[in-house]
Amino acid sequence: MPTYSFRCARRCAPVEQRFTMADVPGEVPCPECGGAAARLISSPALGLGNSAAMKAHDASRATADTPTVVSSLPPSGRSATRTTSNPLHRRLPRP
């Protein structure tokens, strides 16, 4: 459920309340003075949080913007592929 911000006409502290998107009112009563607090238009709070999914998303976005560049070959060569002596493995498709 989204959180909506409201501000009183008398400049009281902002009010934040949660409503479903279908049931959000245009104004709510101010908890400080009891007057009408109108809904504020603001940007959505997307990507806020400290979850593991957001950290992974931020890390993948960073690598997409500035990928690492290889300047030399790795120190060790390619490992040898292991061979098998099982005769049934000869029928398997080769890569």
GROMACS .gro file of C-alpha atoms in nm:
model
   95
    1MET     CA    1   0.000   0.000   0.000
    2PRO     CA    2   0.137   0.342  -0.090
    3THR     CA    3   0.208   0.611   0.166
    4TYR     CA    4   0.055   0.951   0.091
    5SER     CA    5   0.165   1.287   0.235
    6PHE     CA    6  -0.081   1.555   0.343
    7ARG     CA    7  -0.019   1.914   0.458
    8CYS     CA    8  -0.248   2.131   0.667
    9ALA     CA    9  -0.341   2.479   0.544
   10ARG     CA   10  -0.216   2.619   0.877
   11ARG     CA   11   0.137   2.487   0.811
   12CYS     CA   12   0.126   2.213   1.073
   13ALA     CA   13   0.366   1.921   1.044
   14PRO     CA   14   0.316   1.702   0.734
   15VAL     CA   15   0.088   1.400   0.781
   16GLU     CA   16   0.171   1.064   0.623
   17GLN     CA   17  -0.097   0.798   0.592
   18ARG     CA   18  -0.136   0.476   0.397
   19PHE     CA   19  -0.429   0.416   0.165
   20THR     CA   20  -0.499   0.186  -0.124
   21MET     CA   21  -0.466   0.357  -0.460
   22ALA     CA   22  -0.843   0.330  -0.517
   23ASP     CA   23  -0.939   0.476  -0.178
   24VAL     CA   24  -0.701   0.772  -0.136
   25PRO     CA   25  -0.891   1.087  -0.030
   26GLY     CA   26  -0.812   1.439  -0.146
   27GLU     CA   27  -0.779   1.559   0.213
   28VAL     CA   28  -0.770   1.417   0.566
   29PRO     CA   29  -0.820   1.580   0.908
   30CYS     CA   30  -0.502   1.728   1.055
   31PRO     CA   31  -0.406   1.547   1.379
   32GLU     CA   32  -0.263   1.868   1.533
   33CYS     CA   33  -0.531   2.130   1.467
   34GLY     CA   34  -0.824   1.928   1.326
   35GLY     CA   35  -0.832   2.130   1.003
   36ALA     CA   36  -0.829   1.987   0.653
   37ALA     CA   37  -0.491   1.861   0.530
   38ALA     CA   38  -0.467   1.847   0.150
   39ARG     CA   39  -0.279   1.574  -0.033
   40LEU     CA   40   0.069   1.668  -0.159
   41ILE     CA   41   0.192   1.566  -0.501
   42SER     CA   42   0.535   1.407  -0.475
   43SER     CA   43   0.757   1.165  -0.654
   44PRO     CA   44   0.714   0.795  -0.576
   45ALA     CA   45   0.949   0.639  -0.322
   46LEU     CA   46   1.083   0.374  -0.557
   47GLY     CA   47   1.405   0.203  -0.471
   48LEU     CA   48   1.413   0.315  -0.112
   49GLY     CA   49   1.513   0.049   0.133
   50ASN     CA   50   1.804  -0.154   0.246
   51SER     CA   51   1.701  -0.498   0.125
   52ALA     CA   52   1.930  -0.751  -0.037
   53ALA     CA   53   1.729  -0.728  -0.358
   54MET     CA   54   1.786  -0.352  -0.380
   55LYS     CA   55   2.159  -0.394  -0.314
   56ALA     CA   56   2.181  -0.653  -0.593
   57HIS     CA   57   1.986  -0.426  -0.826
   58ASP     CA   58   2.213  -0.132  -0.749
   59ALA     CA   59   2.524  -0.345  -0.802
   60SER     CA   60   2.402  -0.471  -1.139
   61ARG     CA   61   2.310  -0.118  -1.246
   62ALA     CA   62   2.658   0.005  -1.152
   63THR     CA   63   2.825  -0.265  -1.360
   64ALA     CA   64   2.601  -0.186  -1.657
   65ASP     CA   65   2.701   0.180  -1.648
   66THR     CA   66   3.073   0.124  -1.594
   67PRO     CA   67   3.176  -0.232  -1.679
   68THR     CA   68   3.514  -0.357  -1.565
   69VAL     CA   69   3.775  -0.376  -1.839
   70VAL     CA   70   4.028  -0.659  -1.855
   71SER     CA   71   4.381  -0.530  -1.897
   72SER     CA   72   4.565  -0.864  -1.904
   73LEU     CA   73   4.508  -1.238  -1.919
   74PRO     CA   74   4.439  -1.429  -1.599
   75PRO     CA   75   4.752  -1.568  -1.430
   76SER     CA   76   4.667  -1.935  -1.476
   77GLY     CA   77   4.579  -2.102  -1.804
   78ARG     CA   78   4.263  -2.289  -1.879
   79SER     CA   79   4.214  -2.603  -1.675
   80ALA     CA   80   4.232  -2.930  -1.863
   81THR     CA   81   3.906  -3.105  -1.928
   82ARG     CA   82   3.875  -3.433  -1.748
   83THR     CA   83   3.835  -3.743  -1.959
   84THR     CA   84   3.645  -4.050  -1.859
   85SER     CA   85   3.716  -4.413  -1.926
   86ASN     CA   86   3.352  -4.520  -1.911
   87PRO     CA   87   3.255  -4.663  -2.252
   88LEU     CA   88   2.894  -4.542  -2.213
   89HIS     CA   89   3.013  -4.183  -2.215
   90ARG     CA   90   3.134  -4.223  -2.575
   91ARG     CA   91   2.771  -4.213  -2.695
   92LEU     CA   92   2.706  -3.873  -2.537
   93PRO     CA   93   2.713  -3.570  -2.769
   94ARG     CA   94   3.037  -3.377  -2.784
   95PRO     CA   95   3.045  -3.002  -2.711
   0.00000   0.00000   0.00000
